[in-house]
Amino acid sequence: MTDIAQAEKAKIHEGKEADHHPYFRPKDAATLILVDRSGATPKVLVGKRHDKVVFMPGKFVFPGGRVDKADYRVPVAAPITSELEANLAKGSPKTPPSRAKSLAIAAIREACEETGLCLGRKAEGLVPKLDGNWKPFADAGLLPDPSSLFLIARAITPPGRVKRFDTRFFTADASAITHRVDGVIHADAELVELVWVELGSKPLADLHPMTRNVLNELDTRLATGPLRHDAPVPFFHFYGGKMQKDILG
């Protein structure tokens, strides 16, 4: 085994990704941070990863993943708000409405897949046939409802990684959860436990650094009152080997 291969294997074992790969174009991805504000201190929902997975074993994470082709086509109970669509369109090049919708829908799908918690609304009339990853919605007579989502931040994985994502971080209040799928969390699943934890608490200190940056932004916004679409949306990216924080506009 070469020295480079040994180094890469060591990084993967530590839950890190090698950073010497050629340029890969980032894939669209979405993350959903559910917030419970019923108590004095806001809580966010995190899932604990199985300790046998290769990447980030035993770590607490937020549900999220890549946008699927089906996310562009799935019918919705309500459209994303015009304010959210405008925020998603910010940056260069601008994100068209169809892509903006797919990002919000992906966040809802990933949350339902990984946690069993679904943001949906009863469909009026005949429920369109939904299959695959959307079957839990169809079984409950629901369509995904992205109208309660807010955009908190956007972040792009640094160049040189074998997997790169252009991730939009969304948040929604826990009251938007309308359906729970049993059996998603268990000892052999990707996520073995779900926990509501207070912002600033110990389990959140071990999150990925970029996720901590996003949580700091969320904490700041929650401290000012109800979430608003007109709050600044930070964009975390890397230039010249250093992380940059801009405001989308």
CSV table of N, CA and C in Angstrom, one decimal, residues 89-203:
chain,number,residue,atom,x,y,z
A,89,ALA,N,-32.8,31.5,-4.5
A,89,ALA,CA,-32.3,32.0,-5.8
A,89,ALA,C,-31.1,32.9,-5.7
A,90,LYS,N,-30.8,33.3,-4.5
A,90,LYS,CA,-29.6,34.2,-4.3
A,90,LYS,C,-28.3,33.5,-4.6
A,91,GLY,N,-27.3,34.3,-4.9
A,91,GLY,CA,-26.0,33.7,-5.3
A,91,GLY,C,-25.8,33.6,-6.8
A,92,SER,N,-24.7,33.2,-7.2
A,92,SER,CA,-24.4,33.1,-8.6
A,92,SER,C,-23.8,31.8,-9.0
A,93,PRO,N,-24.4,31.1,-10.0
A,93,PRO,CA,-25.6,31.5,-10.8
A,93,PRO,C,-26.9,31.4,-10.0
A,94,LYS,N,-27.9,32.1,-10.4
A,94,LYS,CA,-29.1,32.0,-9.6
A,94,LYS,C,-29.8,30.7,-9.7
A,95,THR,N,-30.5,30.3,-8.7
A,95,THR,CA,-31.1,29.0,-8.6
A,95,THR,C,-32.6,29.1,-9.2
A,96,PRO,N,-32.9,28.4,-10.3
A,96,PRO,CA,-34.3,28.6,-10.8
A,96,PRO,C,-35.3,28.0,-9.9
A,97,PRO,N,-36.6,28.3,-10.0
A,97,PRO,CA,-37.6,27.8,-9.1
A,97,PRO,C,-37.7,26.3,-9.0
A,98,SER,N,-37.5,25.6,-10.1
A,98,SER,CA,-37.6,24.1,-10.0
A,98,SER,C,-36.5,23.5,-9.1
A,99,ARG,N,-35.4,24.1,-9.2
A,99,ARG,CA,-34.3,23.6,-8.4
A,99,ARG,C,-34.5,24.0,-7.0
A,100,ALA,N,-35.0,25.2,-6.7
A,100,ALA,CA,-35.3,25.7,-5.4
A,100,ALA,C,-36.2,24.7,-4.7
A,101,LYS,N,-37.3,24.4,-5.4
A,101,LYS,CA,-38.3,23.5,-4.9
A,101,LYS,C,-37.7,22.1,-4.5
A,102,SER,N,-36.8,21.6,-5.4
A,102,SER,CA,-36.2,20.3,-5.2
A,102,SER,C,-35.4,20.3,-4.0
A,103,LEU,N,-34.7,21.4,-3.7
A,103,LEU,CA,-33.8,21.4,-2.5
A,103,LEU,C,-34.7,21.4,-1.2
A,104,ALA,N,-35.8,22.1,-1.2
A,104,ALA,CA,-36.7,22.1,0.0
A,104,ALA,C,-37.3,20.7,0.1
A,105,ILE,N,-37.7,20.1,-1.0
A,105,ILE,CA,-38.4,18.8,-0.9
A,105,ILE,C,-37.4,17.7,-0.5
A,106,ALA,N,-36.1,17.8,-0.9
A,106,ALA,CA,-35.1,16.9,-0.5
A,106,ALA,C,-34.9,16.9,1.0
A,107,ALA,N,-34.9,18.1,1.6
A,107,ALA,CA,-34.7,18.2,3.0
A,107,ALA,C,-35.9,17.5,3.8
A,108,ILE,N,-37.1,17.6,3.3
A,108,ILE,CA,-38.2,16.9,3.9
A,108,ILE,C,-38.1,15.4,3.7
A,109,ARG,N,-37.8,14.9,2.5
A,109,ARG,CA,-37.6,13.5,2.2
A,109,ARG,C,-36.5,12.9,3.1
A,110,GLU,N,-35.4,13.5,3.2
A,110,GLU,CA,-34.3,13.0,4.0
A,110,GLU,C,-34.7,12.9,5.5
A,111,ALA,N,-35.4,13.9,6.0
A,111,ALA,CA,-35.8,13.8,7.4
A,111,ALA,C,-36.7,12.7,7.6
A,112,CYS,N,-37.7,12.4,6.7
A,112,CYS,CA,-38.6,11.3,6.9
A,112,CYS,C,-37.9,10.0,6.8
A,113,GLU,N,-37.0,9.9,5.8
A,113,GLU,CA,-36.3,8.6,5.6
A,113,GLU,C,-35.4,8.3,6.8
A,114,GLU,N,-34.7,9.2,7.4
A,114,GLU,CA,-33.7,9.0,8.4
A,114,GLU,C,-34.3,9.0,9.8
A,115,THR,N,-35.3,9.8,10.0
A,115,THR,CA,-35.9,9.9,11.4
A,115,THR,C,-37.3,9.4,11.5
A,116,GLY,N,-38.0,9.2,10.4
A,116,GLY,CA,-39.4,8.8,10.5
A,116,GLY,C,-40.3,9.9,10.8
A,117,LEU,N,-39.8,11.2,10.8
A,117,LEU,CA,-40.6,12.4,11.1
A,117,LEU,C,-40.9,13.1,9.7
A,118,CYS,N,-42.2,13.2,9.4
A,118,CYS,CA,-42.6,13.7,8.1
A,118,CYS,C,-43.3,15.1,8.2
A,119,LEU,N,-42.9,16.0,7.3
A,119,LEU,CA,-43.6,17.3,7.2
A,119,LEU,C,-44.5,17.2,6.0
A,120,GLY,N,-45.8,17.0,6.3
A,120,GLY,CA,-46.7,16.9,5.2
A,120,GLY,C,-48.1,17.4,5.6
A,121,ARG,N,-49.0,17.4,4.6
A,121,ARG,CA,-50.4,17.8,4.8
A,121,ARG,C,-51.3,16.9,4.1
A,122,LYS,N,-52.5,16.7,4.6
A,122,LYS,CA,-53.5,15.9,4.0
A,122,LYS,C,-53.8,16.4,2.6
A,123,ALA,N,-53.7,15.5,1.7
A,123,ALA,CA,-54.0,15.9,0.3
A,123,ALA,C,-55.5,16.0,0.0
A,124,GLU,N,-55.9,17.0,-0.7
A,124,GLU,CA,-57.3,17.2,-1.1
A,124,GLU,C,-57.6,16.3,-2.2
A,125,GLY,N,-58.7,15.5,-2.0
A,125,GLY,CA,-59.1,14.6,-3.1
A,125,GLY,C,-58.3,13.4,-3.2
A,126,LEU,N,-58.1,12.8,-4.4
A,126,LEU,CA,-57.3,11.6,-4.6
A,126,LEU,C,-55.8,11.9,-4.4
A,127,VAL,N,-55.2,11.1,-3.5
A,127,VAL,CA,-53.8,11.2,-3.3
A,127,VAL,C,-53.0,10.7,-4.5
A,128,PRO,N,-52.1,11.5,-5.1
A,128,PRO,CA,-51.3,11.0,-6.2
A,128,PRO,C,-50.5,9.8,-5.8
A,129,LYS,N,-50.2,8.9,-6.7
A,129,LYS,CA,-49.4,7.7,-6.3
A,129,LYS,C,-47.9,8.1,-6.1
A,130,LEU,N,-47.5,7.9,-4.8
A,130,LEU,CA,-46.1,8.1,-4.5
A,130,LEU,C,-45.5,6.8,-4.1
A,131,ASP,N,-44.3,6.5,-4.6
A,131,ASP,CA,-43.7,5.3,-4.2
A,131,ASP,C,-42.3,5.5,-3.8
A,132,GLY,N,-41.5,4.4,-3.6
A,132,GLY,CA,-40.1,4.6,-3.2
A,132,GLY,C,-40.0,5.2,-1.9
A,133,ASN,N,-39.1,6.2,-1.8
A,133,ASN,CA,-38.9,6.9,-0.6
A,133,ASN,C,-40.0,7.8,-0.1
A,134,TRP,N,-41.0,8.0,-1.0
A,134,TRP,CA,-42.2,8.8,-0.7
A,134,TRP,C,-43.4,8.0,-0.3
A,135,LYS,N,-43.2,6.7,-0.2
A,135,LYS,CA,-44.4,5.8,0.2
A,135,LYS,C,-44.9,6.1,1.5
A,136,PRO,N,-44.1,6.5,2.6
A,136,PRO,CA,-44.7,6.8,3.9
A,136,PRO,C,-45.7,7.9,3.8
A,137,PHE,N,-45.5,8.9,2.9
A,137,PHE,CA,-46.4,10.0,2.8
A,137,PHE,C,-47.7,9.5,2.2
A,138,ALA,N,-47.6,8.7,1.1
A,138,ALA,CA,-48.8,8.1,0.5
A,138,ALA,C,-49.6,7.3,1.4
A,139,ASP,N,-48.9,6.4,2.2
A,139,ASP,CA,-49.6,5.6,3.2
A,139,ASP,C,-50.4,6.4,4.2
A,140,ALA,N,-49.9,7.6,4.5
A,140,ALA,CA,-50.6,8.4,5.5
A,140,ALA,C,-51.6,9.4,4.9
A,141,GLY,N,-51.7,9.3,3.5
A,141,GLY,CA,-52.6,10.2,2.8
A,141,GLY,C,-52.1,11.7,2.8
A,142,LEU,N,-50.7,11.8,2.8
A,142,LEU,CA,-50.1,13.1,2.9
A,142,LEU,C,-49.3,13.4,1.6
A,143,LEU,N,-49.1,14.7,1.4
A,143,LEU,CA,-48.2,15.2,0.4
A,143,LEU,C,-47.2,16.1,1.2
A,144,PRO,N,-45.9,16.1,0.7
A,144,PRO,CA,-44.9,16.9,1.4
A,144,PRO,C,-45.3,18.4,1.4
A,145,ASP,N,-45.0,19.0,2.5
A,145,ASP,CA,-45.4,20.4,2.7
A,145,ASP,C,-44.2,21.3,3.0
A,146,PRO,N,-43.6,21.9,2.1
A,146,PRO,CA,-42.4,22.7,2.3
A,146,PRO,C,-42.6,24.2,2.8
A,147,SER,N,-43.9,24.5,3.0
A,147,SER,CA,-44.3,25.9,3.3
A,147,SER,C,-43.8,26.4,4.6
A,148,SER,N,-43.4,25.5,5.5
A,148,SER,CA,-42.9,25.9,6.9
A,148,SER,C,-41.4,26.0,7.0
A,149,LEU,N,-40.7,25.8,5.9
A,149,LEU,CA,-39.2,25.8,5.9
A,149,LEU,C,-38.6,27.2,5.8
A,150,PHE,N,-37.5,27.4,6.5
A,150,PHE,CA,-36.7,28.6,6.4
A,150,PHE,C,-35.3,28.2,6.0
A,151,LEU,N,-34.6,29.1,5.2
A,151,LEU,CA,-33.2,28.8,4.8
A,151,LEU,C,-32.3,29.5,5.9
A,152,ILE,N,-31.4,28.7,6.5
A,152,ILE,CA,-30.5,29.3,7.5
A,152,ILE,C,-29.1,29.6,6.9
A,153,ALA,N,-28.7,28.7,6.0
A,153,ALA,CA,-27.3,28.9,5.5
A,153,ALA,C,-27.1,28.0,4.3
A,154,ARG,N,-26.0,28.3,3.5
A,154,ARG,CA,-25.6,27.5,2.4
A,154,ARG,C,-24.1,27.3,2.6
A,155,ALA,N,-23.6,26.1,2.3
A,155,ALA,CA,-22.2,25.7,2.5
A,155,ALA,C,-21.8,24.8,1.4
A,156,ILE,N,-20.6,25.0,0.9
A,156,ILE,CA,-20.0,24.1,-0.2
A,156,ILE,C,-18.8,23.4,0.4
A,157,THR,N,-18.7,22.1,0.2
A,157,THR,CA,-17.5,21.3,0.6
A,157,THR,C,-16.3,21.8,0.0
A,158,PRO,N,-15.1,21.9,0.7
A,158,PRO,CA,-13.9,22.4,0.1
A,158,PRO,C,-13.5,21.6,-1.1
A,159,PRO,N,-12.8,22.2,-2.1
A,159,PRO,CA,-12.2,21.5,-3.2
A,159,PRO,C,-11.2,20.4,-2.7
A,160,GLY,N,-11.0,19.4,-3.5
A,160,GLY,CA,-10.0,18.4,-3.2
A,160,GLY,C,-10.7,17.2,-2.5
A,161,ARG,N,-11.9,17.2,-2.1
A,161,ARG,CA,-12.6,16.1,-1.5
A,161,ARG,C,-13.2,15.2,-2.6
A,162,VAL,N,-13.3,13.9,-2.3
A,162,VAL,CA,-13.8,13.0,-3.2
A,162,VAL,C,-15.4,13.1,-3.3
A,163,LYS,N,-16.0,13.6,-2.2
A,163,LYS,CA,-17.4,13.9,-2.2
A,163,LYS,C,-17.6,15.4,-1.9
A,164,ARG,N,-18.3,16.1,-2.7
A,164,ARG,CA,-18.5,17.5,-2.5
A,164,ARG,C,-20.0,17.8,-2.6
A,165,PHE,N,-20.5,18.6,-1.7
A,165,PHE,CA,-21.9,19.0,-1.7
A,165,PHE,C,-22.1,20.5,-1.6
A,166,ASP,N,-23.1,20.9,-2.3
A,166,ASP,CA,-23.5,22.3,-2.2
A,166,ASP,C,-24.8,22.2,-1.4
A,167,THR,N,-24.7,22.4,-0.1
A,167,THR,CA,-25.8,22.1,0.9
A,167,THR,C,-26.5,23.3,1.3
A,168,ARG,N,-27.8,23.3,1.3
A,168,ARG,CA,-28.7,24.3,1.8
A,168,ARG,C,-29.2,23.7,3.2
A,169,PHE,N,-29.0,24.5,4.2
A,169,PHE,CA,-29.5,24.1,5.5
A,169,PHE,C,-30.8,24.8,5.8
A,170,PHE,N,-31.8,24.0,6.0
A,170,PHE,CA,-33.2,24.5,6.3
A,170,PHE,C,-33.5,24.2,7.8
A,171,THR,N,-34.4,25.0,8.3
A,171,THR,CA,-35.0,24.7,9.6
A,171,THR,C,-36.5,24.8,9.5
A,172,ALA,N,-37.2,24.1,10.5
A,172,ALA,CA,-38.6,24.2,10.6
A,172,ALA,C,-38.9,23.9,12.1
A,173,ASP,N,-40.1,24.5,12.5
A,173,ASP,CA,-40.5,24.2,13.9
A,173,ASP,C,-41.0,22.8,14.0
A,174,ALA,N,-40.9,22.2,15.2
A,174,ALA,CA,-41.3,20.9,15.5
A,174,ALA,C,-42.8,20.7,15.2
A,175,SER,N,-43.6,21.8,15.4
A,175,SER,CA,-45.0,21.8,15.2
A,175,SER,C,-45.4,21.4,13.7
A,176,ALA,N,-44.4,21.5,12.8
A,176,ALA,CA,-44.7,21.2,11.4
A,176,ALA,C,-44.7,19.7,11.1
A,177,ILE,N,-44.2,18.9,12.1
A,177,ILE,CA,-44.2,17.4,12.0
A,177,ILE,C,-45.7,16.9,12.1
A,178,THR,N,-46.1,16.3,11.1
A,178,THR,CA,-47.5,15.8,11.0
A,178,THR,C,-47.7,14.3,11.0
A,179,HIS,N,-46.6,13.6,10.9
A,179,HIS,CA,-46.7,12.1,10.8
A,179,HIS,C,-45.4,11.5,11.2
A,180,ARG,N,-45.5,10.4,11.9
A,180,ARG,CA,-44.3,9.6,12.4
A,180,ARG,C,-44.4,8.2,11.9
A,181,VAL,N,-43.3,7.8,11.3
A,181,VAL,CA,-43.2,6.4,10.7
A,181,VAL,C,-42.5,5.6,11.8
A,182,ASP,N,-43.1,4.5,12.2
A,182,ASP,CA,-42.5,3.6,13.3
A,182,ASP,C,-41.4,2.8,12.7
A,183,GLY,N,-40.5,2.4,13.5
A,183,GLY,CA,-39.5,1.4,13.1
A,183,GLY,C,-38.3,2.0,12.3
A,184,VAL,N,-38.2,3.3,12.1
A,184,VAL,CA,-37.1,3.8,11.3
A,184,VAL,C,-35.8,3.8,12.2
A,185,ILE,N,-36.0,4.2,13.4
A,185,ILE,CA,-34.8,4.2,14.3
A,185,ILE,C,-34.7,2.9,15.1
A,186,HIS,N,-33.6,2.2,14.9
A,186,HIS,CA,-33.4,0.9,15.6
A,186,HIS,C,-31.9,0.6,15.6
A,187,ALA,N,-31.6,-0.5,16.3
A,187,ALA,CA,-30.2,-0.8,16.6
A,187,ALA,C,-29.3,-1.1,15.4
A,188,ASP,N,-30.0,-1.5,14.2
A,188,ASP,CA,-29.2,-1.8,13.0
A,188,ASP,C,-29.4,-0.7,11.9
A,189,ALA,N,-30.1,0.4,12.3
A,189,ALA,CA,-30.3,1.4,11.3
A,189,ALA,C,-29.1,2.4,11.2
A,190,GLU,N,-29.1,3.2,10.2
A,190,GLU,CA,-28.1,4.2,10.1
A,190,GLU,C,-28.0,5.2,11.3
A,191,LEU,N,-29.2,5.6,11.7
A,191,LEU,CA,-29.4,6.3,13.0
A,191,LEU,C,-30.0,5.4,14.0
A,192,VAL,N,-29.3,5.3,15.2
A,192,VAL,CA,-29.8,4.3,16.2
A,192,VAL,C,-30.5,5.0,17.3
A,193,GLU,N,-30.5,6.4,17.3
A,193,GLU,CA,-31.2,7.1,18.4
A,193,GLU,C,-31.5,8.5,17.9
A,194,LEU,N,-32.6,9.0,18.4
A,194,LEU,CA,-33.0,10.4,18.1
A,194,LEU,C,-33.1,11.1,19.5
A,195,VAL,N,-32.5,12.3,19.5
A,195,VAL,CA,-32.4,13.1,20.8
A,195,VAL,C,-32.7,14.6,20.5
A,196,TRP,N,-33.6,15.1,21.3
A,196,TRP,CA,-33.8,16.6,21.3
A,196,TRP,C,-32.8,17.2,22.3
A,197,VAL,N,-31.9,18.0,21.8
A,197,VAL,CA,-30.9,18.6,22.7
A,197,VAL,C,-30.9,20.1,22.6
A,198,GLU,N,-30.6,20.7,23.8
A,198,GLU,CA,-30.6,22.2,23.8
A,198,GLU,C,-29.5,22.8,23.1
A,199,LEU,N,-29.7,23.9,22.4
A,199,LEU,CA,-28.6,24.6,21.7
A,199,LEU,C,-27.5,24.9,22.7
A,200,GLY,N,-26.3,24.7,22.3
A,200,GLY,CA,-25.2,24.9,23.2
A,200,GLY,C,-24.8,23.8,24.1
A,201,SER,N,-25.5,22.7,24.1
A,201,SER,CA,-25.3,21.6,25.0
A,201,SER,C,-24.2,20.7,24.4
A,202,LYS,N,-23.7,19.8,25.3
A,202,LYS,CA,-22.5,19.0,25.0
A,202,LYS,C,-22.6,18.1,23.7
A,203,PRO,N,-23.7,17.4,23.5
A,203,PRO,CA,-23.8,16.6,22.3
A,203,PRO,C,-23.5,17.4,21.0
